[in-house]
Amino acid sequence: MNHTADVKNVIKKNIEKNKNKKREKIIPNLFLLAASISILTTVGIVLTLAFDAYKFFAKVPLKEIFSTELAPLAVNPSFGILPLISGTIITSIIAMCVAIPIGLTAAIYLSEYAKESHRKILKPIMELLAGIPTIVYGFFAYSFVTPLLMNLIPSLGAKNALSPGIVMGIMIIPMVTSLSEDAMNSVPNAMREGALALGSTKLEVAIKVVLPAATSGIISSFVLAISRAIGETMIVTIASGSSKNFTLDITQSMQTMTAYIVEFTSGDAGSGTVGYYSLYAVGLILFIFTLLMNLLAQYISRRYREEY
Amino acid sequence: MNNRTKTRLLLDKLAHKAFLLSALFALLILGILIYRMGTQSIGWLNFEFLKNNLSIFPEKSGIYGAIIGSLRLMAVIAPVTIILGVSTAIYLEEYAHKGKLQSFINMNISNLSGVPSVIFGLLGLTVFGRMLNLGSSILAGGLTMSLLVLPIVVVSSQEAIRAVPNYLRDASYAMGASNWTVIRTVVLPSAVPGILTGTILSLSRAIGETAPLVVLGIPTLILKVPTSVMDDFTTLPIQIYYWTLDTVLTPEYANLAAATSIVLIIMLFLMNSFAIYIRNKFQKRY
């Protein structure tokens, strides 16, 4: 009797062991499945964009695509992409003119000059600024910054490229600051102390020692910031409007690639029209633009990083 | 002191002041923004505003439906991102061999985090909206947003898991624990605060996002409060967007947009503070 109970126990234990073995084999595969979702997302993005963009490129002649004439809802629709590209580049340049000087100098202040107590106050404020939703910035640009700028530039349109450009720059400042500051913080103190011991001022240490040593991180933060500006949607949609003019006049309304996508999806473009496919073509170009920027940023920070 | 030294010292002083101004610029903007929204929403932001539904009359309009919509959206995003994000992080940190597959997935995730949100909108519109026929429901919006914020959860979970010291793992292995047992009983419990912080931050990013939902085709005016995940819905940012678009015709909408912005900012602020609180309170230092 006792003996059979022992055998039963052994069998039970063995079954359990096998179960555990099976479990140990299955579980990693489940996790791999979850991890593959991220790859599937990328594949999904590329496929959806490429599939419908292909239909667009098949229907619209290249000459038309590279024209400055964009009128998707006209009787004779025309799909020139240059107005969108110029709108995107111009608003991004304005944003960079705000974000780079202010973001970089703020980073120098935080990493080279600020006392620990000041850093502890300023860093969370930067994080708060970074956490404000872009739609709020958009509303702010349209209802506050544009009227403010109108006092300075009377010819400014109610929708224009200047105001969203500036506000987009403000939105990006925290990103430039925190990435550049990280880069500067990784410069070893021995280098600063060496320069200070030779009689340099803090400014000279910052400009002649720290900045050169942190160049790769700083440049890659700029590139990431540009990519962020190119992909930013709501600020430009609200404050820059939807004029599809090919113009360099920043006091007038212009449309970015992102704003075009938003305008068209919330509009009446039915599925299957050329206008609908143009959405995906613009999306594909936008995706390639930002992907290249991100890869470039990664490349710069890896290739030119100085190891200490 | 000779003149050259004087100039150098002066320059240093000036630069110090100028750099400080740059850093204070952020504070200034934040102040202006909050002040401006605050003054615009005086008289509009009250209990009625939070409790009422949308209405064609600005005075009677409220954001109850939008608040519920945002909360329900979060209720879809949170489980999806936690399950997918944490599993991905566990795979990458605990199971994957250091090699091509691991670095490929890592690179893929860092590239995904740089893809503009509007593109995720197009993905959601095509895959969830049209192919799976979810339309512009909460489920479609939630799944789209989940993919958008997934990289945030993965990266923060990875960091949390990596911060668990190896000697804890080794000790459990030495006692005969299996791989999964170690992860379940040792690694994950120590990593929970970091994972939670990342999840809350990703949720706060998600409920502030507008573009993907607009692309999904969230209708302009929804008077019904959503009751199931298949219902159409609106969220706070969407509401701000539509009110801002119509300020030309109805100036009062600017006040409504400002009041909604304040509510949204307060919500995000509370969530972020909670995340920081968890991080500081529960994070063990080894």
XYZ file of C-alpha atoms in Angstrom:
594
model
C 0.000 0.000 0.000
C 2.671 2.391 1.076
C 4.734 1.438 -1.906
C 1.993 2.286 -4.448
C 1.510 5.689 -2.877
C 5.223 6.368 -3.318
C 5.113 5.369 -6.947
C 2.066 7.537 -7.510
C 3.917 10.468 -5.978
C 6.940 9.929 -8.165
C 4.748 9.768 -11.254
C 2.947 12.933 -10.199
C 6.246 14.717 -9.687
C 7.499 13.602 -13.056
C 4.380 14.875 -14.794
C 4.785 18.191 -13.044
C 8.425 18.376 -14.048
C 7.524 17.783 -17.667
C 4.867 20.443 -17.456
C 7.458 22.860 -16.119
C 9.816 21.937 -18.903
C 7.108 22.570 -21.451
C 6.259 25.842 -19.756
C 9.883 26.934 -19.862
C 9.898 26.273 -23.576
C 6.588 27.921 -24.422
C 6.974 31.119 -22.401
C 9.947 32.628 -24.274
C 8.064 32.085 -27.510
C 5.070 33.985 -26.161
C 7.351 36.880 -25.290
C 8.968 36.717 -28.697
C 5.479 36.952 -30.168
C 4.849 40.141 -28.206
C 8.222 41.531 -29.253
C 7.402 40.848 -32.880
C 4.388 43.193 -32.622
C 6.782 46.127 -32.766
C 8.323 44.753 -35.942
C 4.851 44.069 -37.321
C 3.962 47.705 -36.614
C 6.867 48.909 -38.719
C 6.027 46.448 -41.474
C 2.377 47.523 -41.247
C 3.283 51.185 -41.573
C 5.516 50.582 -44.571
C 2.997 48.300 -46.286
C -0.080 50.483 -45.775
C 1.788 53.567 -46.925
C 3.544 51.916 -49.851
C 0.471 50.040 -51.073
C -1.799 53.047 -51.444
C 1.031 55.418 -52.340
C 1.859 53.105 -55.223
C -1.654 53.561 -56.591
C -1.136 57.303 -56.396
C 2.197 57.232 -58.192
C 0.726 54.934 -60.835
C -2.107 57.345 -61.567
C -0.418 60.710 -61.370
C 2.417 61.551 -63.774
C 5.748 62.395 -62.148
C 5.791 65.783 -63.845
C 2.600 66.720 -62.042
C 3.869 65.438 -58.698
C 6.950 67.627 -58.877
C 4.984 70.725 -59.781
C 3.996 73.629 -57.580
C 0.313 73.231 -58.395
C -1.633 71.597 -55.554
C -5.424 71.567 -55.873
C -6.738 68.160 -54.785
C -10.404 69.152 -54.664
C -10.550 71.194 -57.863
C -12.562 70.084 -60.893
C -9.298 69.288 -62.622
C -7.340 68.179 -59.567
C -3.607 68.671 -59.534
C -1.231 66.994 -57.103
C 2.021 68.914 -56.977
C 3.860 68.134 -53.779
C 6.297 71.038 -53.754
C 3.987 73.443 -51.837
C 3.726 70.903 -49.003
C 7.458 70.275 -48.933
C 8.280 73.984 -48.922
C 5.670 74.564 -46.188
C 7.164 71.788 -44.084
C 10.741 72.953 -44.540
C 9.961 76.622 -43.894
C 8.008 76.032 -40.674
C 10.732 73.638 -39.505
C 13.467 76.183 -40.222
C 11.600 78.823 -38.205
C 11.210 76.328 -35.374
C 14.925 75.510 -35.433
C 15.822 79.232 -35.370
C 14.006 79.367 -32.023
C 14.815 75.954 -30.577
C 18.535 75.619 -31.335
C 19.919 78.878 -29.886
C 17.659 78.900 -26.831
C 17.786 75.149 -26.239
C 21.562 74.952 -26.543
C 22.336 77.976 -24.366
C 19.869 76.746 -21.747
C 21.681 73.412 -21.823
C 25.038 75.156 -21.343
C 23.576 77.053 -18.408
C 22.195 73.902 -16.803
C 25.330 71.841 -17.265
C 28.087 74.442 -16.783
C 26.776 77.341 -14.720
C 23.725 76.335 -12.705
C 23.909 75.497 -9.035
C 22.378 72.185 -8.070
C 19.450 73.996 -6.442
C 18.650 75.903 -9.651
C 18.909 72.770 -11.729
C 16.429 71.064 -9.450
C 13.877 73.795 -10.159
C 14.523 74.310 -13.853
C 14.625 70.679 -14.968
C 11.070 69.817 -13.846
C 9.783 73.018 -15.479
C 11.396 71.938 -18.734
C 9.731 68.548 -18.340
C 6.373 70.218 -17.740
C 6.829 72.308 -20.875
C 7.672 69.157 -22.811
C 4.531 67.464 -21.494
C 2.066 70.071 -22.711
C -0.022 68.564 -25.521
C 0.652 69.931 -28.983
C -3.022 70.789 -29.434
C -2.725 73.254 -26.533
C 0.342 74.777 -28.191
C -1.651 75.015 -31.401
C -4.479 76.851 -29.704
C -1.900 79.085 -27.985
C -0.217 79.892 -31.309
C -3.491 80.711 -33.031
C -5.209 82.656 -30.267
C -2.256 84.373 -28.600
C 0.992 84.406 -30.575
C -0.556 85.306 -33.933
C -2.497 88.350 -32.587
C 0.648 89.385 -30.680
C 2.764 89.215 -33.834
C 0.116 91.138 -35.772
C 0.966 94.160 -33.656
C 4.538 93.963 -34.924
C 3.793 92.867 -38.498
C 0.493 94.394 -39.639
C 0.455 92.402 -42.886
C 0.471 89.095 -41.014
C -2.374 86.783 -41.980
C -4.674 85.227 -39.370
C -3.127 81.969 -40.495
C 0.581 82.158 -41.214
C 3.768 80.137 -41.078
C 5.629 82.387 -38.633
C 3.556 81.925 -35.498
C 3.269 78.104 -35.569
C 6.966 77.965 -36.480
C 7.900 79.931 -33.368
C 5.585 77.949 -31.112
C 6.860 74.684 -32.564
C 10.364 75.895 -31.713
C 9.259 76.577 -28.134
C 7.769 73.097 -27.954
C 11.073 71.566 -29.065
C 13.320 73.571 -26.701
C 13.049 71.041 -23.824
C 14.071 68.217 -26.139
C 17.157 70.049 -27.450
C 18.057 71.147 -23.939
C 17.787 67.784 -22.262
C 19.570 65.824 -25.024
C 22.374 68.404 -25.331
C 22.721 68.603 -21.580
C 23.080 64.834 -21.392
C 25.841 65.055 -23.979
C 27.623 67.797 -22.031
C 27.254 65.982 -18.738
C 29.069 62.994 -20.146
C 32.173 65.123 -20.727
C 34.462 64.225 -17.813
C 35.109 66.872 -15.199
C 38.861 66.366 -15.455
C 38.794 68.141 -18.808
C 36.944 71.128 -17.340
C 39.282 71.268 -14.365
C 42.298 71.139 -16.647
C 41.085 74.130 -18.602
C 40.064 76.038 -15.472
C 43.483 75.391 -13.936
C 45.081 77.004 -16.976
C 43.093 80.141 -16.235
C 40.082 79.744 -18.522
C 36.809 81.364 -17.650
C 33.699 79.195 -17.472
C 32.581 80.537 -20.831
C 35.870 79.488 -22.421
C 35.600 76.063 -20.823
C 32.082 75.695 -22.186
C 32.865 76.838 -25.715
C 36.390 75.533 -26.214
C 36.323 72.326 -24.182
C 32.826 71.052 -23.425
C 31.053 71.917 -26.685
C 33.700 70.344 -28.937
C 33.778 67.237 -26.781
C 29.995 66.930 -26.806
C 29.527 67.814 -30.485
C 28.183 64.449 -31.602
C 25.458 64.373 -28.961
C 24.536 67.996 -29.597
C 24.326 67.636 -33.374
C 22.261 64.493 -33.058
C 19.891 66.345 -30.720
C 19.482 68.997 -33.438
C 18.732 66.364 -36.048
C 16.165 64.691 -33.803
C 14.615 68.108 -33.181
C 14.307 68.749 -36.921
C 12.671 65.363 -37.358
C 10.261 66.208 -34.568
C 9.410 69.541 -36.227
C 8.807 67.893 -39.582
C 6.421 65.391 -38.010
C 4.589 67.875 -35.798
C 0.971 68.106 -36.805
C -1.557 69.964 -34.700
C 0.286 73.279 -34.228
C 0.711 73.802 -37.961
C -2.741 72.458 -38.800
C -4.383 75.009 -36.536
C -2.166 78.044 -36.909
C -0.772 77.759 -40.416
C -3.969 76.937 -42.218
C -4.429 75.095 -45.452
C -3.366 77.385 -48.313
C -1.642 75.268 -50.874
C 0.498 78.097 -52.219
C 4.090 77.613 -53.192
C 5.505 80.650 -51.428
C 8.390 81.748 -49.270
C 6.361 84.475 -47.572
C 6.239 83.431 -43.929
C 3.528 85.969 -43.107
C 1.082 83.961 -45.194
C -0.680 80.671 -44.676
C 1.058 77.560 -45.962
C 0.342 73.889 -45.544
C 2.733 71.248 -44.267
C 2.673 67.568 -45.192
C 1.221 66.652 -41.798
C -1.495 69.303 -42.026
C -2.430 68.049 -45.487
C -2.985 64.555 -44.100
C -5.172 65.880 -41.301
C -7.162 68.168 -43.591
C -7.781 65.414 -46.069
C -8.778 62.650 -43.677
C -11.187 64.848 -41.796
C -12.496 66.141 -45.125
C -14.601 64.397 -47.736
C -12.030 62.427 -49.691
C -13.791 59.168 -50.435
C -11.874 55.927 -50.396
C -10.558 55.018 -53.832
C -10.126 58.533 -55.236
C -6.759 59.880 -56.290
C -7.064 62.411 -53.471
C -7.392 59.594 -50.972
C -4.295 57.865 -52.306
C -2.393 61.149 -52.273
C -2.770 61.035 -48.490
C -0.676 57.895 -48.333
C 1.863 59.224 -50.809
C 2.383 62.284 -48.612
C 2.494 59.993 -45.578
C 5.158 57.841 -47.212
C 7.337 60.848 -48.050
C 6.916 62.141 -44.497
C 7.811 58.728 -43.097
C 10.953 58.495 -45.229
C 11.974 62.057 -44.280
C 11.697 61.414 -40.539
C 13.175 57.914 -40.717
C 16.269 59.221 -42.510
C 16.617 61.982 -39.916
C 16.373 59.512 -37.043
C 18.875 57.145 -38.609
C 21.201 60.080 -39.248
C 20.934 61.140 -35.602
C 21.749 57.616 -34.428
C 24.634 57.405 -36.867
C 26.111 60.741 -35.750
C 25.905 59.943 -32.076
C 27.468 56.502 -32.593
C 30.071 57.376 -35.211
C 31.455 60.544 -33.719
C 31.109 59.803 -30.051
C 34.272 60.354 -28.074
C 34.702 57.727 -25.406
C 36.245 58.806 -22.170
C 44.323 93.017 -14.228
C 45.108 93.774 -17.809
C 42.436 94.727 -20.326
C 42.306 91.336 -22.004
C 41.573 89.553 -18.755
C 38.933 92.142 -17.926
C 37.170 91.588 -21.237
C 37.294 87.840 -20.763
C 35.773 88.072 -17.305
C 33.133 90.504 -18.539
C 32.249 88.197 -21.401
C 31.915 85.326 -18.972
C 29.564 87.345 -16.793
C 27.450 88.429 -19.744
C 27.275 84.881 -21.070
C 26.215 83.629 -17.653
C 23.332 86.108 -17.624
C 22.347 85.363 -21.224
C 22.375 81.592 -20.686
C 20.327 82.003 -17.529
C 17.778 83.989 -19.544
C 17.540 81.145 -22.054
C 16.869 78.690 -19.273
C 14.289 81.014 -17.733
C 12.606 81.402 -21.117
C 10.928 78.029 -20.607
C 9.559 79.206 -17.264
C 8.333 82.427 -18.859
C 6.495 80.644 -21.659
C 4.924 78.168 -19.272
C 3.772 81.092 -17.128
C 2.310 83.016 -20.067
C 0.569 79.919 -21.402
C -1.057 78.992 -18.102
C -1.946 82.599 -17.306
C -3.470 83.148 -20.730
C -5.511 79.932 -20.641
C -6.517 80.644 -17.071
C -7.830 84.145 -17.734
C -9.635 82.971 -20.843
C -11.415 80.223 -18.967
C -12.541 82.334 -15.990
C -16.316 82.132 -15.832
C -16.328 79.126 -18.144
C -14.451 76.550 -16.158
C -16.903 75.477 -13.487
C -18.697 72.415 -12.253
C -21.385 72.710 -14.923
C -18.699 72.667 -17.603
C -17.319 69.372 -16.316
C -20.750 67.841 -15.886
C -22.574 68.963 -19.027
C -22.545 67.347 -22.391
C -21.779 69.061 -25.670
C -24.347 71.499 -26.879
C -24.718 73.858 -29.794
C -24.939 76.698 -27.305
C -21.469 77.567 -26.019
C -22.837 78.621 -22.604
C -24.376 75.226 -22.023
C -21.546 73.184 -23.462
C -19.580 70.861 -21.246
C -16.882 68.265 -21.605
C -18.347 65.365 -19.652
C -18.444 63.192 -22.785
C -14.868 64.119 -23.693
C -13.599 63.291 -20.195
C -15.341 59.913 -20.279
C -13.993 59.348 -23.806
C -10.428 60.108 -22.683
C -10.769 57.809 -19.664
C -12.210 54.965 -21.720
C -9.460 55.415 -24.255
C -6.935 55.024 -21.445
C -8.759 51.906 -20.271
C -8.054 50.344 -23.678
C -4.482 51.598 -23.996
C -3.251 50.647 -20.518
C -3.759 46.851 -20.642
C -2.639 46.567 -24.272
C 0.577 48.517 -23.777
C 1.395 46.903 -20.435
C 0.994 43.371 -21.794
C 2.786 44.014 -25.088
C 5.368 46.430 -23.726
C 6.419 44.452 -20.678
C 6.490 41.166 -22.614
C 8.686 42.749 -25.273
C 10.994 44.134 -22.615
C 11.191 40.749 -20.835
C 12.041 39.044 -24.090
C 14.720 41.566 -24.976
C 16.321 41.685 -21.541
C 15.890 38.158 -20.198
C 15.543 35.746 -23.093
C 17.031 37.203 -26.276
C 20.622 36.333 -26.988
C 22.824 39.312 -27.546
C 22.845 39.286 -31.273
C 21.305 40.415 -34.489
C 17.654 39.763 -33.612
C 17.899 41.632 -30.328
C 19.636 44.661 -31.789
C 17.249 44.616 -34.740
C 14.207 44.775 -32.439
C 15.867 47.466 -30.346
C 16.674 49.554 -33.402
C 13.177 49.026 -34.697
C 11.673 50.287 -31.447
C 13.846 53.382 -31.349
C 12.885 54.159 -34.945
C 9.196 53.627 -34.189
C 9.401 56.200 -31.420
C 10.519 58.746 -34.020
C 7.664 58.115 -36.452
C 5.263 61.107 -36.514
C 1.976 60.401 -34.744
C -0.028 61.326 -37.823
C 1.496 58.315 -39.615
C 0.196 56.071 -36.846
C -3.157 57.638 -37.606
C -2.889 56.464 -41.215
C -1.906 52.981 -40.021
C -4.863 52.889 -37.644
C -7.238 54.191 -40.303
C -6.182 51.486 -42.744
C -5.709 48.508 -40.438
C -8.113 49.036 -37.537
C -10.597 51.401 -39.121
C -11.037 49.836 -42.548
C -9.564 46.310 -42.597
C -10.847 45.220 -39.178
C -13.906 47.415 -39.614
C -13.655 49.081 -36.221
C -14.436 52.488 -37.709
C -13.716 55.366 -35.359
C -14.612 53.470 -32.203
C -12.814 53.653 -28.880
C -11.247 50.280 -29.653
C -9.797 51.506 -32.976
C -8.501 54.692 -31.324
C -7.129 52.795 -28.336
C -5.267 50.226 -30.426
C -3.797 52.945 -32.656
C -2.638 54.911 -29.610
C -1.260 51.728 -28.030
C 1.052 51.178 -30.987
C 2.054 54.847 -30.836
C 3.111 54.767 -27.171
C 4.380 51.192 -27.100
C 8.052 52.239 -27.530
C 7.835 54.396 -24.376
C 6.615 51.450 -22.291
C 9.142 49.048 -23.798
C 12.120 51.326 -23.201
C 11.158 52.220 -19.626
C 10.395 48.566 -18.788
C 13.739 47.556 -20.268
C 15.495 50.080 -18.065
C 13.567 48.889 -15.014
C 14.429 45.241 -15.705
C 18.051 46.074 -16.393
C 18.271 47.872 -13.052
C 17.515 44.639 -11.157
C 20.958 43.479 -10.054
C 22.233 40.160 -11.336
C 23.058 38.761 -7.919
C 19.328 38.531 -7.172
C 18.873 36.434 -10.281
C 21.944 34.319 -9.556
C 20.795 33.623 -6.020
C 17.440 32.318 -7.273
C 19.059 30.208 -9.969
C 21.362 28.755 -7.344
C 18.329 27.665 -5.346
C 17.069 25.785 -8.383
C 14.528 28.225 -9.748
C 13.769 28.076 -13.443
C 14.116 30.989 -15.815
C 10.431 31.899 -15.746
C 10.204 31.512 -11.968
C 13.084 33.950 -11.565
C 11.428 36.470 -13.841
C 8.028 36.080 -12.212
C 9.075 36.124 -8.594
C 12.290 38.125 -8.548
C 12.760 40.363 -11.575
C 9.234 41.622 -12.212
C 8.388 42.548 -8.594
C 11.552 44.653 -8.365
C 10.854 46.251 -11.732
C 7.205 47.153 -11.088
C 7.772 50.803 -10.046
C 9.812 51.531 -13.162
C 7.278 49.795 -15.369
C 4.384 51.680 -13.765
C 6.155 55.012 -14.174
C 6.715 54.321 -17.857
C 3.129 53.230 -18.341
C 1.686 56.335 -16.724
C 3.968 58.566 -18.790
C 2.905 56.764 -21.948
C -0.761 57.168 -20.998
C -0.275 60.871 -20.442
C 1.334 61.109 -23.872
C -1.590 59.199 -25.360
C -4.392 61.286 -23.916
C -2.678 64.477 -25.072
C -2.402 63.234 -28.655
C -4.777 64.570 -31.260
C -3.511 63.864 -34.747
C -3.971 60.065 -34.925
C -7.547 60.352 -33.712
C -8.383 63.109 -36.174
C -6.978 60.955 -38.970
C -9.085 58.037 -37.748
C -12.076 60.266 -38.412
C -13.514 61.004 -34.986
C -16.820 62.783 -35.733
C -17.101 66.488 -34.973
C -20.067 66.553 -32.678
C -20.920 63.637 -30.447
C -23.742 64.230 -28.032
C -23.853 60.702 -26.676
C -21.561 59.613 -23.879
C -19.791 56.409 -24.975
C -20.851 53.281 -23.098
C -18.932 50.506 -24.858
C -15.576 50.179 -26.601
C -17.309 49.994 -29.971
C -18.976 53.390 -29.581
C -17.852 56.550 -31.298
C -16.233 58.931 -28.900
C -14.475 62.230 -28.463
C -11.552 63.162 -26.236
C -10.363 66.373 -24.618
C -7.723 67.236 -27.282
C -10.205 66.530 -30.091
C -12.663 68.864 -28.410
C -10.027 71.608 -28.181
C -9.246 71.090 -31.861
C -12.808 71.441 -33.099
C -13.543 74.400 -30.867
C -10.372 76.150 -32.032
C -11.335 75.613 -35.677
C -14.678 77.304 -35.091
C -13.518 80.332 -33.092
C -13.883 82.546 -36.156
C -17.646 82.021 -36.248
C -18.241 81.640 -32.525
C -15.697 83.574 -30.447
C -16.933 81.931 -27.235
C -15.446 78.680 -28.439
C -12.023 80.138 -27.630
C -13.059 80.259 -23.964
C -14.280 76.693 -24.122
C -11.034 75.577 -25.760
C -9.016 77.371 -23.081
C -11.069 75.840 -20.277
C -10.669 72.384 -21.808
C -6.923 72.979 -22.141
C -6.724 73.790 -18.435
C -8.584 70.573 -17.574
C -6.282 68.572 -19.847
C -3.119 70.173 -18.459
C -4.273 69.527 -14.872
C -4.991 65.885 -15.740
C -1.560 65.435 -17.315
C 0.120 67.243 -14.441
C -1.539 64.938 -11.899
C -0.581 61.844 -13.882
C 3.026 62.941 -14.271
C 3.323 63.866 -10.599
C 1.917 60.466 -9.684
C 4.488 58.792 -11.942
C 7.343 60.754 -10.360
C 5.949 59.962 -6.892
C 5.915 56.236 -7.631
C 9.416 56.389 -9.033
C 10.812 58.169 -5.992
C 8.863 56.270 -3.387
C 9.099 52.685 -4.530
C 12.253 52.511 -6.536
C 14.790 50.444 -4.648
C 18.412 51.332 -4.989
C 20.757 48.404 -5.008
